[in-house]
mmCIF file of C-alpha atoms in Angstrom:
data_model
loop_
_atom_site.group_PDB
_atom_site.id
_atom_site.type_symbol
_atom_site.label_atom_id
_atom_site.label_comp_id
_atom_site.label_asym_id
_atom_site.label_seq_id
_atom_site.Cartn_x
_atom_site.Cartn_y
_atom_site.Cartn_z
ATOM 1 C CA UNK A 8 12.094 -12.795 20.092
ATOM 2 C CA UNK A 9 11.751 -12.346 15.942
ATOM 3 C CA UNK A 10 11.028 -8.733 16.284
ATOM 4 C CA UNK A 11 9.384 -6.206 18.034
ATOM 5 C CA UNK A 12 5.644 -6.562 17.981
ATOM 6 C CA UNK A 13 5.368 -9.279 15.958
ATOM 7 C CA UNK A 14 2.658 -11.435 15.474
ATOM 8 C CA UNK A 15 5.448 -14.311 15.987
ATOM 9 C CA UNK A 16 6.102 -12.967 19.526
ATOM 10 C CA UNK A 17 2.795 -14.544 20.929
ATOM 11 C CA UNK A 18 4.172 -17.805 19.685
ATOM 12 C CA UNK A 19 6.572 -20.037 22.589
ATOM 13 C CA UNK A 20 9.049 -21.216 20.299
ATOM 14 C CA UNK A 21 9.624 -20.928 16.309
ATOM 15 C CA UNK A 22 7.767 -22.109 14.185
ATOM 16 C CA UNK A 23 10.069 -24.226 12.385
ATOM 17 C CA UNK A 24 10.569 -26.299 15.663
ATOM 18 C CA UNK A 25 7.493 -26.855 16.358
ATOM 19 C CA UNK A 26 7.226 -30.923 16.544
ATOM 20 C CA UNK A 27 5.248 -32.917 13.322
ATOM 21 C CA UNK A 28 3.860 -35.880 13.575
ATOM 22 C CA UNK A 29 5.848 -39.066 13.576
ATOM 23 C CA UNK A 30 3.609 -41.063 10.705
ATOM 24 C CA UNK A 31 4.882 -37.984 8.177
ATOM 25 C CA UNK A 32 8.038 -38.762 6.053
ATOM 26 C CA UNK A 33 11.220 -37.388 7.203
ATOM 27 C CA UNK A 34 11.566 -35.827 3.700
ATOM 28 C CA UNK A 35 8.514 -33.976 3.465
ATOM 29 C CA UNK A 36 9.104 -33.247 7.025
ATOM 30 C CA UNK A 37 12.041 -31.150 6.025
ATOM 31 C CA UNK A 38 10.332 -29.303 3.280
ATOM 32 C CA UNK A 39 7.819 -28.264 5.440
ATOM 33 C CA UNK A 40 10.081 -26.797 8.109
ATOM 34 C CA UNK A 41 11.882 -25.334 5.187
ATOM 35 C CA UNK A 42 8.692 -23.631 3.537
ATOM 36 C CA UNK A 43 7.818 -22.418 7.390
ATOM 37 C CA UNK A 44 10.934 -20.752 7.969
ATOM 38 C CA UNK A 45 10.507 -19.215 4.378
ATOM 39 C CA UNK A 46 7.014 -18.203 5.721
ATOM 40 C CA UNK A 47 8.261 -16.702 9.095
ATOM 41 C CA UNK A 48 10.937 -14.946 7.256
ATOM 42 C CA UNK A 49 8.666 -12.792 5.229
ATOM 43 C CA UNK A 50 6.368 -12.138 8.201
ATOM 44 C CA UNK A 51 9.234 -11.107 10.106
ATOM 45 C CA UNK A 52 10.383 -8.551 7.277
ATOM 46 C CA UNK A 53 6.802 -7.484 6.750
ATOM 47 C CA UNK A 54 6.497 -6.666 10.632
ATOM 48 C CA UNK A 55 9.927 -4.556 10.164
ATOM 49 C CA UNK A 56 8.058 -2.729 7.282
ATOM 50 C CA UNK A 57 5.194 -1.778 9.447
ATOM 51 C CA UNK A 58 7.357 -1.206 12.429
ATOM 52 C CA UNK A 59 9.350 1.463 10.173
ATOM 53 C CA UNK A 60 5.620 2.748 8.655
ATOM 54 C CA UNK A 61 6.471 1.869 5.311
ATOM 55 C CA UNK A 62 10.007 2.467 4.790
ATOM 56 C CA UNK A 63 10.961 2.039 1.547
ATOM 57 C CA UNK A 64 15.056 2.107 0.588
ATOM 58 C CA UNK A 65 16.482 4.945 2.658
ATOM 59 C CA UNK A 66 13.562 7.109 1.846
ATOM 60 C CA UNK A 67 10.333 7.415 3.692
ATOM 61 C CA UNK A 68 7.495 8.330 3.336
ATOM 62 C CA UNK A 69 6.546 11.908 3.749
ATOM 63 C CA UNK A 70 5.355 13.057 7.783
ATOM 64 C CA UNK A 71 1.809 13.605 5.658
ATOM 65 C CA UNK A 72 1.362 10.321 4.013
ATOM 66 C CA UNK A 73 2.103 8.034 7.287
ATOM 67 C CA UNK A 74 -1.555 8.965 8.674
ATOM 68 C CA UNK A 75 -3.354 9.070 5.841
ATOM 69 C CA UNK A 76 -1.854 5.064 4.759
ATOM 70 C CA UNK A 77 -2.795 4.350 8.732
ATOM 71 C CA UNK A 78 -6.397 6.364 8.112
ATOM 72 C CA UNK A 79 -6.599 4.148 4.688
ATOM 73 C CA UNK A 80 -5.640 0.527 6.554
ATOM 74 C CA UNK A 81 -7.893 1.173 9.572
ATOM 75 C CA UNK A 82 -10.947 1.864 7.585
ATOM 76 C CA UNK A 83 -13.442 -0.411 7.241
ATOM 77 C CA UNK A 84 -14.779 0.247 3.260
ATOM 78 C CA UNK A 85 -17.298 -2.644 3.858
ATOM 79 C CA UNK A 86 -19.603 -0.312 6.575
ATOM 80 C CA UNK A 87 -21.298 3.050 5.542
ATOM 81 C CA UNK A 88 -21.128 3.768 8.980
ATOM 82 C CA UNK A 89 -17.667 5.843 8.751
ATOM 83 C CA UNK A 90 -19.347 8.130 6.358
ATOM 84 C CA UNK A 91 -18.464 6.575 3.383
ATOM 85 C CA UNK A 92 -16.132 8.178 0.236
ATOM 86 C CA UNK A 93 -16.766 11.447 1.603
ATOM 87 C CA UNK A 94 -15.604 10.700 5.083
ATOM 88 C CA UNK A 95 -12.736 9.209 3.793
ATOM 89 C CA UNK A 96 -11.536 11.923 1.546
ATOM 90 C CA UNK A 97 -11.727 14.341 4.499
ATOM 91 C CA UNK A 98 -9.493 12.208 6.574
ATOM 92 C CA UNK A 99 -7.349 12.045 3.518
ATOM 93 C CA UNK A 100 -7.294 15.391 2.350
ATOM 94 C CA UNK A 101 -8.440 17.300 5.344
ATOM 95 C CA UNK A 102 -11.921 18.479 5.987
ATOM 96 C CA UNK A 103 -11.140 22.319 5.182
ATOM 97 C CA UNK A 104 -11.142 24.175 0.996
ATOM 98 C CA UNK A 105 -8.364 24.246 -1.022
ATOM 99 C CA UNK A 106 -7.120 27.654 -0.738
ATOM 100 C CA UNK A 107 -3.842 27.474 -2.111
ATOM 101 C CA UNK A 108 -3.383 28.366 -5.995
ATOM 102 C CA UNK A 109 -3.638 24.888 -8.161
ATOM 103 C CA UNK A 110 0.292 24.582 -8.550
ATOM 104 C CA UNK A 111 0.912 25.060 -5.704
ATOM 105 C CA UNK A 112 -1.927 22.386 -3.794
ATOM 106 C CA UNK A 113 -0.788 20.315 -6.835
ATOM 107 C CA UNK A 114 2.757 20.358 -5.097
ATOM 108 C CA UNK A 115 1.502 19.824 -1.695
ATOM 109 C CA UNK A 116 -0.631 16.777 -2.943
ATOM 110 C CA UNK A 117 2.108 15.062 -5.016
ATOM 111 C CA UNK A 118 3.371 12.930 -1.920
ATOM 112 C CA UNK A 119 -0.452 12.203 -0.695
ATOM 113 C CA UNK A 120 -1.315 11.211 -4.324
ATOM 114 C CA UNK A 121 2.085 8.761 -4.761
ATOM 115 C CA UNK A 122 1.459 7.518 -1.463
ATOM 116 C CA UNK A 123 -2.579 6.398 -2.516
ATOM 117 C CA UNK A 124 -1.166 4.925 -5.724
ATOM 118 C CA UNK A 125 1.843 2.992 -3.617
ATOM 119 C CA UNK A 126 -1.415 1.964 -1.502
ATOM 120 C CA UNK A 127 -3.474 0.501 -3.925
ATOM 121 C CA UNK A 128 -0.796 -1.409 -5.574
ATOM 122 C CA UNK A 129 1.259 -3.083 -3.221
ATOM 123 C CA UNK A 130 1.615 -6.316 -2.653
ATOM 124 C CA UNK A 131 1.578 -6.001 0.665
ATOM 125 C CA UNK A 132 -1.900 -5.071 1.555
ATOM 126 C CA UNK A 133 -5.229 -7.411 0.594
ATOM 127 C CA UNK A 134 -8.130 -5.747 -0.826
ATOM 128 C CA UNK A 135 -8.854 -6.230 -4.744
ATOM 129 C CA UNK A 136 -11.183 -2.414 -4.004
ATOM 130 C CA UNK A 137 -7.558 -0.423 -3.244
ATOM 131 C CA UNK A 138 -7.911 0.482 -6.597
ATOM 132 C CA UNK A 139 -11.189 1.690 -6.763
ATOM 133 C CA UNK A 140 -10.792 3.055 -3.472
ATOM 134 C CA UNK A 141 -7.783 5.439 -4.923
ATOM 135 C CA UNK A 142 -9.730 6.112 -7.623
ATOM 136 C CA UNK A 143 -12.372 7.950 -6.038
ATOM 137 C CA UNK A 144 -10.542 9.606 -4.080
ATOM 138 C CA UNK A 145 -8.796 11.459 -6.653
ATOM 139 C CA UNK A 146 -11.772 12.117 -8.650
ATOM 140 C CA UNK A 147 -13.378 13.685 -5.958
ATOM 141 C CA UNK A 148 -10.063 15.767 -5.230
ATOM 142 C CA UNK A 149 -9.729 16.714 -8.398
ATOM 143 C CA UNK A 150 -13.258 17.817 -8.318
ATOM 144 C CA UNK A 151 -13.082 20.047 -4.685
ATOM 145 C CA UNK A 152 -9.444 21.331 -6.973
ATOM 146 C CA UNK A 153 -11.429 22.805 -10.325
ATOM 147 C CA UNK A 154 -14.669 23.482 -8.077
ATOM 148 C CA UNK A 155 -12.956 25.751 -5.409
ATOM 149 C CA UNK A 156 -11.926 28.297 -8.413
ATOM 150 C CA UNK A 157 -8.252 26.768 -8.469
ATOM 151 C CA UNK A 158 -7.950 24.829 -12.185
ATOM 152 C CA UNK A 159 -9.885 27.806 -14.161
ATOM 153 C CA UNK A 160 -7.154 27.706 -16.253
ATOM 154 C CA UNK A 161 -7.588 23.217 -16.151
ATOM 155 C CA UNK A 162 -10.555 22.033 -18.490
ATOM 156 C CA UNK A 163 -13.132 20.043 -16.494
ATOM 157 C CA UNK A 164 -12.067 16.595 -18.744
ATOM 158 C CA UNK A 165 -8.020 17.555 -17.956
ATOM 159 C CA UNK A 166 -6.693 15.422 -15.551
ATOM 160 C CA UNK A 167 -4.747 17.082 -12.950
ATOM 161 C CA UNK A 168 -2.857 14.568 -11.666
ATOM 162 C CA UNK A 169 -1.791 12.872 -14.772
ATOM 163 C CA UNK A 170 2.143 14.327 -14.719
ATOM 164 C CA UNK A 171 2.036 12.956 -10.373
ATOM 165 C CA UNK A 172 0.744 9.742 -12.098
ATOM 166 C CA UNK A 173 3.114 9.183 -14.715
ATOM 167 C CA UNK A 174 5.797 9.825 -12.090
ATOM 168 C CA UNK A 175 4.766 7.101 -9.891
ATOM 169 C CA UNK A 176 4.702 5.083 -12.731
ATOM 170 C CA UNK A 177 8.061 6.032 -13.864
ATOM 171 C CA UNK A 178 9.955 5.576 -10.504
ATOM 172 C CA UNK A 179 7.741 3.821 -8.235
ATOM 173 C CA UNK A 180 5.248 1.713 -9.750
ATOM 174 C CA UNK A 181 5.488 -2.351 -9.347
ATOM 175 C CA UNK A 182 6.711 -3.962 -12.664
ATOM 176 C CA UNK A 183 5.633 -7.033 -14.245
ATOM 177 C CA UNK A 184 8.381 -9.613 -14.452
ATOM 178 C CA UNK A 185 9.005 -13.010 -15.773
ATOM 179 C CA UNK A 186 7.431 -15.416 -13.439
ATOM 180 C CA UNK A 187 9.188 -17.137 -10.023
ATOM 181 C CA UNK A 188 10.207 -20.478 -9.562
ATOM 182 C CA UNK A 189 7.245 -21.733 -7.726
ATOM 183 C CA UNK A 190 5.340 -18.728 -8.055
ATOM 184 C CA UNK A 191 1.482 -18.974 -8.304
ATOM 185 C CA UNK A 192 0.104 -15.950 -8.227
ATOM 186 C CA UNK A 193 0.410 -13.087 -10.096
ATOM 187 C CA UNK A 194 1.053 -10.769 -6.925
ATOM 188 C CA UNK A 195 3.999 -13.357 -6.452
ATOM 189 C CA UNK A 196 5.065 -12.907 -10.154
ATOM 190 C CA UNK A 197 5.413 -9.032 -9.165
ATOM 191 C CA UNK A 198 8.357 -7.303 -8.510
ATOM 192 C CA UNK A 199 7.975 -4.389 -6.411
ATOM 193 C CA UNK A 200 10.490 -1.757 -7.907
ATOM 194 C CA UNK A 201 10.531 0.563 -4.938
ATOM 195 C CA UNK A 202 11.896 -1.871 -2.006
#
């Protein structure tokens, strides 16, 4: 067994043993079960990942941000059906007003925020709309945040988040880096600063 739970598991043997047909040559033969291991390799440490829910370093993840990346991954942005941007924020940011005072919800939201950003940029998740996705979602929080009487000291065009932001891309943020031996993409050129 590769790991608990992972999509390996259903298979009888590894895949690097798995037999190849006799007419290949013995060369490319070995490449191939060389590449494969590679391959089962990074699913194995990608099942670890999820199996830890997203443990990065020796931090995790704040208790709060676990369901709201499990809310993000299980919904499906290609229905209306689940009530659309709306629906999503309340599952994100809970269904209720902000009551709190803006510094202080500002505080609260700072690990929900890095979390959305560390969600639409990682390299581990497919879905070119993340972005967009995380984008919404904090305009419309930052909306419900000046609406709700909480930023009437905030300008409507002041971004609210901006210092959060700039954190995440301080300390947590992917970098761009010089590109891989026998990299091809440019999500394979990326290192991810916070693993």
């Amino acid at each position: 067994v590769l790991s608990k739970e992972s999509p390996l598991d259903a298979l009888p043997c590894y895949p690097a043993s798995l037999p190849f047909s006799k007419s290949l040559d013995p060369e490319n033969v070995s490449k191939l079960r060389h590449e494969i291991s590679e391959n089962t390799e990074d699913v194995r440490v990608r099942s670890v990942i999820a199996e830890e829910c997203w443990m990065m370093g020796e931090d995790t993840q704040p208790p709060s941000v676990i369901p709201m990346l499990n809310t993000l991954d299980e919904h499906n942005f290609y229905t209306a059906q689940q009530g659309g941007s709306t629906g999503l924020y309340k599952k994100v940011f809970g269904p209720g007003p902000v009551t709190k005072p803006l510094a202080e919800q500002l505080k609260d939201d700072s690990p929900i925020v890095a979390g959305l950003c560390e969600w639409a940029v990682t390299h581990r998740r497919t879905g070119s709309h993340r972005w967009l996705v995380v984008a919404e979602l904090l305009k419309k929080r930052q909306s419900a945040l000046l609406d709700q009487g909480q930023g009437k000291k905030a300008k409507k065009d002041e971004y609210i988040f901006q210092d959060i932001l700039f954190k995440y891309l301080n300390e947590g943020a992917p970098t761009w880096t010089t590109k891989k031996p026998g990299a091809n993409t440019p999500e394979e050129k990326i290192s991810d600063s916070s693993t």
